[in-house]
mmCIF file of C-alpha atoms in Angstrom:
data_model
loop_
_atom_site.group_PDB
_atom_site.id
_atom_site.type_symbol
_atom_site.label_atom_id
_atom_site.label_comp_id
_atom_site.label_asym_id
_atom_site.label_seq_id
_atom_site.Cartn_x
_atom_site.Cartn_y
_atom_site.Cartn_z
ATOM 1 C CA UNK A 1 -5.856 -36.258 -14.589
ATOM 2 C CA UNK A 2 -4.925 -36.779 -10.884
ATOM 3 C CA UNK A 3 -2.246 -34.663 -9.882
ATOM 4 C CA UNK A 4 0.896 -36.099 -8.181
ATOM 5 C CA UNK A 5 1.518 -35.268 -4.662
ATOM 6 C CA UNK A 6 3.901 -32.314 -4.226
ATOM 7 C CA UNK A 7 7.469 -33.054 -3.685
ATOM 8 C CA UNK A 8 9.312 -31.010 -1.081
ATOM 9 C CA UNK A 9 12.228 -29.022 -2.226
ATOM 10 C CA UNK A 10 15.583 -30.686 -2.008
ATOM 11 C CA UNK A 11 16.902 -27.888 -0.217
ATOM 12 C CA UNK A 12 14.525 -25.632 1.725
ATOM 13 C CA UNK A 13 15.930 -23.732 4.709
ATOM 14 C CA UNK A 14 13.807 -24.321 7.909
ATOM 15 C CA UNK A 15 13.390 -20.592 8.830
ATOM 16 C CA UNK A 16 11.938 -19.812 5.339
ATOM 17 C CA UNK A 17 9.605 -22.780 5.298
ATOM 18 C CA UNK A 18 8.515 -21.881 8.869
ATOM 19 C CA UNK A 19 8.074 -18.132 7.836
ATOM 20 C CA UNK A 20 5.710 -19.377 4.743
ATOM 21 C CA UNK A 21 3.821 -21.695 7.137
ATOM 22 C CA UNK A 22 3.245 -19.003 9.669
ATOM 23 C CA UNK A 23 2.049 -16.423 7.020
ATOM 24 C CA UNK A 24 -0.447 -19.325 5.830
ATOM 25 C CA UNK A 25 -1.500 -19.765 9.500
ATOM 26 C CA UNK A 26 -2.415 -16.091 9.661
ATOM 27 C CA UNK A 27 -4.482 -16.083 6.788
ATOM 28 C CA UNK A 28 -6.417 -18.906 7.516
ATOM 29 C CA UNK A 29 -6.883 -18.362 11.390
ATOM 30 C CA UNK A 30 -6.799 -14.456 11.433
ATOM 31 C CA UNK A 31 -4.623 -14.379 14.505
ATOM 32 C CA UNK A 32 -2.044 -16.320 16.333
ATOM 33 C CA UNK A 33 -0.067 -16.109 19.583
ATOM 34 C CA UNK A 34 3.668 -16.804 20.057
ATOM 35 C CA UNK A 35 2.934 -20.001 21.900
ATOM 36 C CA UNK A 36 0.438 -21.030 19.325
ATOM 37 C CA UNK A 37 2.684 -20.347 16.452
ATOM 38 C CA UNK A 38 5.560 -22.399 18.542
ATOM 39 C CA UNK A 39 3.183 -25.264 18.735
ATOM 40 C CA UNK A 40 1.965 -25.153 15.157
ATOM 41 C CA UNK A 41 5.411 -25.006 13.792
ATOM 42 C CA UNK A 42 7.095 -27.411 16.432
ATOM 43 C CA UNK A 43 9.774 -24.694 17.360
ATOM 44 C CA UNK A 44 10.653 -23.147 20.562
ATOM 45 C CA UNK A 45 8.759 -19.897 21.578
ATOM 46 C CA UNK A 46 11.991 -17.778 20.921
ATOM 47 C CA UNK A 47 12.129 -18.805 17.435
ATOM 48 C CA UNK A 48 8.411 -18.323 16.798
ATOM 49 C CA UNK A 49 8.861 -14.912 18.245
ATOM 50 C CA UNK A 50 11.757 -14.138 15.843
ATOM 51 C CA UNK A 51 9.675 -15.477 12.904
ATOM 52 C CA UNK A 52 6.675 -13.133 13.771
ATOM 53 C CA UNK A 53 8.806 -9.976 14.384
ATOM 54 C CA UNK A 54 10.255 -10.742 10.944
ATOM 55 C CA UNK A 55 6.921 -10.866 9.425
ATOM 56 C CA UNK A 56 5.845 -7.629 11.281
ATOM 57 C CA UNK A 57 8.849 -5.940 9.852
ATOM 58 C CA UNK A 58 8.133 -6.850 6.347
ATOM 59 C CA UNK A 59 4.238 -5.942 6.816
ATOM 60 C CA UNK A 60 3.186 -9.432 6.440
ATOM 61 C CA UNK A 61 1.688 -9.352 10.076
ATOM 62 C CA UNK A 62 1.032 -6.700 12.778
ATOM 63 C CA UNK A 63 1.075 -7.083 16.600
ATOM 64 C CA UNK A 64 -2.290 -6.283 18.480
ATOM 65 C CA UNK A 65 -2.155 -4.444 21.638
ATOM 66 C CA UNK A 66 -2.785 -7.756 23.622
ATOM 67 C CA UNK A 67 0.269 -9.243 21.822
ATOM 68 C CA UNK A 68 -1.447 -11.612 19.569
ATOM 69 C CA UNK A 69 -0.341 -11.146 15.837
ATOM 70 C CA UNK A 70 -2.761 -10.794 12.878
ATOM 71 C CA UNK A 71 -2.516 -10.476 8.852
ATOM 72 C CA UNK A 72 -0.607 -7.347 7.920
ATOM 73 C CA UNK A 73 -0.992 -5.188 4.841
ATOM 74 C CA UNK A 74 0.768 -7.354 2.474
ATOM 75 C CA UNK A 75 -1.107 -10.605 3.036
ATOM 76 C CA UNK A 76 -4.283 -8.401 3.313
ATOM 77 C CA UNK A 77 -3.902 -7.665 -0.413
ATOM 78 C CA UNK A 78 -5.265 -11.150 -0.913
ATOM 79 C CA UNK A 79 -8.517 -9.279 -0.713
ATOM 80 C CA UNK A 80 -7.746 -7.913 -3.964
ATOM 81 C CA UNK A 81 -7.940 -10.781 -6.460
ATOM 82 C CA UNK A 82 -4.428 -11.848 -7.572
ATOM 83 C CA UNK A 83 -5.369 -11.652 -11.194
ATOM 84 C CA UNK A 84 -6.888 -8.108 -10.828
ATOM 85 C CA UNK A 85 -3.667 -6.820 -9.415
ATOM 86 C CA UNK A 86 -1.693 -8.450 -12.241
ATOM 87 C CA UNK A 87 -4.002 -6.985 -14.728
ATOM 88 C CA UNK A 88 -3.667 -3.478 -13.102
ATOM 89 C CA UNK A 89 -0.096 -3.644 -13.311
ATOM 90 C CA UNK A 90 0.290 -4.868 -16.819
ATOM 91 C CA UNK A 91 -2.294 -2.043 -17.701
ATOM 92 C CA UNK A 92 -0.398 0.480 -15.706
ATOM 93 C CA UNK A 93 3.407 -0.120 -16.534
ATOM 94 C CA UNK A 94 3.234 1.254 -20.194
ATOM 95 C CA UNK A 95 1.573 4.475 -19.376
ATOM 96 C CA UNK A 96 3.680 4.792 -16.349
ATOM 97 C CA UNK A 97 6.657 4.531 -18.501
ATOM 98 C CA UNK A 98 5.310 7.123 -20.879
ATOM 99 C CA UNK A 99 4.488 9.362 -18.246
ATOM 100 C CA UNK A 100 8.110 9.272 -16.663
ATOM 101 C CA UNK A 101 9.631 9.976 -20.105
ATOM 102 C CA UNK A 102 7.399 12.712 -20.425
ATOM 103 C CA UNK A 103 7.991 14.503 -16.958
ATOM 104 C CA UNK A 104 11.232 12.936 -15.862
ATOM 105 C CA UNK A 105 9.849 12.250 -12.256
ATOM 106 C CA UNK A 106 9.064 9.040 -10.637
ATOM 107 C CA UNK A 107 5.637 7.488 -11.041
ATOM 108 C CA UNK A 108 4.000 5.192 -8.488
ATOM 109 C CA UNK A 109 0.681 2.999 -8.535
ATOM 110 C CA UNK A 110 -0.928 2.306 -5.117
ATOM 111 C CA UNK A 111 -3.716 0.327 -3.813
ATOM 112 C CA UNK A 112 -5.635 0.624 -0.843
ATOM 113 C CA UNK A 113 -6.189 -1.939 1.895
ATOM 114 C CA UNK A 114 -7.958 -0.910 5.115
ATOM 115 C CA UNK A 115 -6.332 2.143 6.616
ATOM 116 C CA UNK A 116 -3.069 1.494 4.498
ATOM 117 C CA UNK A 117 -2.160 2.015 1.104
ATOM 118 C CA UNK A 118 0.679 -0.123 -0.706
ATOM 119 C CA UNK A 119 2.895 0.678 -3.715
ATOM 120 C CA UNK A 120 2.312 -2.154 -6.330
ATOM 121 C CA UNK A 121 4.348 -0.527 -9.161
ATOM 122 C CA UNK A 122 6.998 2.102 -9.468
ATOM 123 C CA UNK A 123 8.876 3.647 -12.364
ATOM 124 C CA UNK A 124 11.857 5.806 -11.476
ATOM 125 C CA UNK A 125 13.131 8.770 -13.529
ATOM 126 C CA UNK A 126 16.689 9.045 -14.740
ATOM 127 C CA UNK A 127 17.589 12.109 -13.041
ATOM 128 C CA UNK A 128 20.513 11.980 -10.486
ATOM 129 C CA UNK A 129 18.381 13.454 -7.689
ATOM 130 C CA UNK A 130 15.196 11.642 -7.910
ATOM 131 C CA UNK A 131 12.812 9.903 -5.610
ATOM 132 C CA UNK A 132 13.555 6.088 -5.636
ATOM 133 C CA UNK A 133 11.252 3.254 -6.233
ATOM 134 C CA UNK A 134 8.442 2.872 -3.517
ATOM 135 C CA UNK A 135 7.297 -0.748 -4.880
ATOM 136 C CA UNK A 136 6.333 -2.842 -1.968
ATOM 137 C CA UNK A 137 6.322 -0.054 0.728
ATOM 138 C CA UNK A 138 3.432 0.464 2.800
ATOM 139 C CA UNK A 139 1.993 3.974 4.297
ATOM 140 C CA UNK A 140 -0.945 4.944 6.221
ATOM 141 C CA UNK A 141 -3.681 5.939 3.792
ATOM 142 C CA UNK A 142 -4.569 9.446 5.267
ATOM 143 C CA UNK A 143 -1.041 10.369 4.994
ATOM 144 C CA UNK A 144 0.019 9.493 1.531
ATOM 145 C CA UNK A 145 -1.234 11.132 -1.888
ATOM 146 C CA UNK A 146 -2.581 7.596 -3.084
ATOM 147 C CA UNK A 147 -4.345 7.097 0.267
ATOM 148 C CA UNK A 148 -6.062 10.526 0.162
ATOM 149 C CA UNK A 149 -7.253 9.760 -3.558
ATOM 150 C CA UNK A 150 -8.765 6.423 -2.425
ATOM 151 C CA UNK A 151 -10.324 7.506 0.650
ATOM 152 C CA UNK A 152 -11.786 10.374 -1.205
ATOM 153 C CA UNK A 153 -13.447 7.801 -3.178
ATOM 154 C CA UNK A 154 -15.482 6.452 -0.384
ATOM 155 C CA UNK A 155 -18.523 8.358 1.220
ATOM 156 C CA UNK A 156 -17.821 10.238 4.439
ATOM 157 C CA UNK A 157 -19.824 7.414 6.512
ATOM 158 C CA UNK A 158 -17.517 4.786 5.143
ATOM 159 C CA UNK A 159 -14.416 6.986 6.104
ATOM 160 C CA UNK A 160 -15.792 7.218 9.381
ATOM 161 C CA UNK A 161 -16.489 3.569 9.938
ATOM 162 C CA UNK A 162 -13.073 2.773 8.731
ATOM 163 C CA UNK A 163 -11.323 4.988 11.440
ATOM 164 C CA UNK A 164 -13.793 4.298 14.094
ATOM 165 C CA UNK A 165 -12.564 0.538 14.119
ATOM 166 C CA UNK A 166 -11.349 0.152 17.504
ATOM 167 C CA UNK A 167 -8.626 -2.330 16.484
ATOM 168 C CA UNK A 168 -5.515 -0.599 15.880
ATOM 169 C CA UNK A 169 -1.859 -1.480 15.280
ATOM 170 C CA UNK A 170 0.509 -0.523 18.197
ATOM 171 C CA UNK A 171 1.847 2.885 17.402
ATOM 172 C CA UNK A 172 -0.737 3.481 14.624
ATOM 173 C CA UNK A 173 -1.281 7.318 14.364
ATOM 174 C CA UNK A 174 -4.994 8.136 13.739
ATOM 175 C CA UNK A 175 -6.002 11.135 11.704
ATOM 176 C CA UNK A 176 -7.789 14.084 13.063
ATOM 177 C CA UNK A 177 -11.315 13.348 11.470
ATOM 178 C CA UNK A 178 -12.387 16.963 10.853
ATOM 179 C CA UNK A 179 -9.105 17.688 9.044
ATOM 180 C CA UNK A 180 -9.354 14.594 7.216
ATOM 181 C CA UNK A 181 -13.000 15.190 6.110
ATOM 182 C CA UNK A 182 -11.818 19.016 4.782
ATOM 183 C CA UNK A 183 -8.938 17.184 2.835
ATOM 184 C CA UNK A 184 -11.016 14.575 1.224
ATOM 185 C CA UNK A 185 -13.685 17.413 0.098
ATOM 186 C CA UNK A 186 -10.837 19.096 -1.594
ATOM 187 C CA UNK A 187 -9.742 16.008 -3.365
ATOM 188 C CA UNK A 188 -13.076 15.296 -4.415
ATOM 189 C CA UNK A 189 -13.689 18.646 -6.075
ATOM 190 C CA UNK A 190 -10.297 19.008 -7.715
ATOM 191 C CA UNK A 191 -9.944 15.254 -8.378
ATOM 192 C CA UNK A 192 -6.050 15.732 -7.349
ATOM 193 C CA UNK A 193 -4.189 15.005 -4.039
ATOM 194 C CA UNK A 194 -1.093 17.046 -3.306
ATOM 195 C CA UNK A 195 1.435 15.834 -0.699
ATOM 196 C CA UNK A 196 3.858 18.565 0.459
ATOM 197 C CA UNK A 197 6.514 16.589 2.511
ATOM 198 C CA UNK A 198 3.888 14.895 4.705
ATOM 199 C CA UNK A 199 5.195 11.359 4.329
ATOM 200 C CA UNK A 200 9.126 12.136 3.746
ATOM 201 C CA UNK A 201 10.828 15.429 4.107
ATOM 202 C CA UNK A 202 12.003 16.909 0.906
ATOM 203 C CA UNK A 203 9.647 14.838 -1.190
ATOM 204 C CA UNK A 204 6.311 16.237 -2.996
ATOM 205 C CA UNK A 205 3.658 14.112 -4.459
ATOM 206 C CA UNK A 206 0.912 14.784 -6.716
ATOM 207 C CA UNK A 207 -1.860 11.921 -7.483
ATOM 208 C CA UNK A 208 -5.159 11.237 -9.433
ATOM 209 C CA UNK A 209 -7.552 8.311 -9.335
ATOM 210 C CA UNK A 210 -7.011 5.329 -11.473
ATOM 211 C CA UNK A 211 -10.565 4.078 -12.444
ATOM 212 C CA UNK A 212 -12.202 0.993 -14.214
ATOM 213 C CA UNK A 213 -14.390 1.372 -17.284
ATOM 214 C CA UNK A 214 -17.335 1.500 -14.787
ATOM 215 C CA UNK A 215 -15.838 4.763 -13.138
ATOM 216 C CA UNK A 216 -14.947 3.080 -9.926
ATOM 217 C CA UNK A 217 -11.784 4.120 -8.382
ATOM 218 C CA UNK A 218 -9.381 1.097 -8.258
ATOM 219 C CA UNK A 219 -5.771 2.360 -7.609
ATOM 220 C CA UNK A 220 -4.161 5.766 -7.381
ATOM 221 C CA UNK A 221 -1.427 6.996 -9.688
ATOM 222 C CA UNK A 222 1.188 9.527 -8.228
ATOM 223 C CA UNK A 223 4.230 11.540 -9.290
ATOM 224 C CA UNK A 224 6.900 11.975 -6.781
ATOM 225 C CA UNK A 225 9.691 14.517 -6.812
ATOM 226 C CA UNK A 226 12.420 16.153 -4.783
ATOM 227 C CA UNK A 227 10.795 19.280 -3.242
ATOM 228 C CA UNK A 228 13.358 21.643 -4.739
ATOM 229 C CA UNK A 229 11.781 20.832 -8.098
ATOM 230 C CA UNK A 230 8.286 21.601 -7.354
ATOM 231 C CA UNK A 231 6.542 25.012 -7.361
ATOM 232 C CA UNK A 232 2.622 25.795 -7.641
ATOM 233 C CA UNK A 233 3.285 26.395 -11.055
ATOM 234 C CA UNK A 234 4.087 22.895 -12.069
ATOM 235 C CA UNK A 235 0.837 21.455 -10.418
ATOM 236 C CA UNK A 236 -1.091 22.124 -13.610
ATOM 237 C CA UNK A 237 1.055 20.510 -16.208
ATOM 238 C CA UNK A 238 1.541 17.618 -13.737
ATOM 239 C CA UNK A 239 -2.127 17.136 -13.380
ATOM 240 C CA UNK A 240 -2.721 17.178 -17.087
ATOM 241 C CA UNK A 241 0.136 14.510 -17.624
ATOM 242 C CA UNK A 242 -1.477 12.350 -14.852
ATOM 243 C CA UNK A 243 -4.917 12.686 -16.362
ATOM 244 C CA UNK A 244 -3.682 11.440 -19.626
ATOM 245 C CA UNK A 245 -2.009 8.426 -18.110
ATOM 246 C CA UNK A 246 -4.635 7.333 -15.906
ATOM 247 C CA UNK A 247 -7.065 7.527 -18.971
ATOM 248 C CA UNK A 248 -4.597 5.260 -20.879
ATOM 249 C CA UNK A 249 -4.675 2.848 -18.090
ATOM 250 C CA UNK A 250 -8.376 2.775 -17.967
ATOM 251 C CA UNK A 251 -8.378 1.958 -21.673
ATOM 252 C CA UNK A 252 -5.856 -0.694 -21.183
ATOM 253 C CA UNK A 253 -7.902 -2.545 -18.472
#
């Protein structure tokens, strides 16, 4: 059967349509300047600049040092098959809910894209003082619990190559590689990453790897809590609960 041509929506705000088209251009072309974006969209340079600034704010784009724009962490997630991410979320949400019911702290699922991680699922606990949903947020991988878990799954040579890439986002903070190597060795030995207020003051997170049936790390599951509720004595039961949960996710994949 031949598909009919798409019918434009009756009500499509120009700004929304332009932003979506610009996101498509970034994915197809790799990078774009303000002038190129203005010409492609048929808008003024000031309008193109505002659209690109909005895409940068929402992590759909990043600005290079030469003032060109390229795909950001959100669009880079297309490197992961959409069906794979959907299957991962579907497999994780039930076990995550059971984990939160058991420990009464917030649980998060994250995947790595390059030097960043993005939270693709979050289940909040019911406590009045709690860590809120992280879903949709992006953090540098070397600073976040899930990022350390996923970096630890790579050989040292791959980690070095990842951070040796000369292309950096403006303002991007690069890690001390000697310190990062030591951290990743600890994570590999223990299978656990501990984040003591590194990404946010007053927040502690503990994470473990989510693996597929072949044993490959595909994501990271972490538990976040206010620092006042964390003590070294809570690490062992938290790790045990995380281990049970990631095993349940693997079985569901």
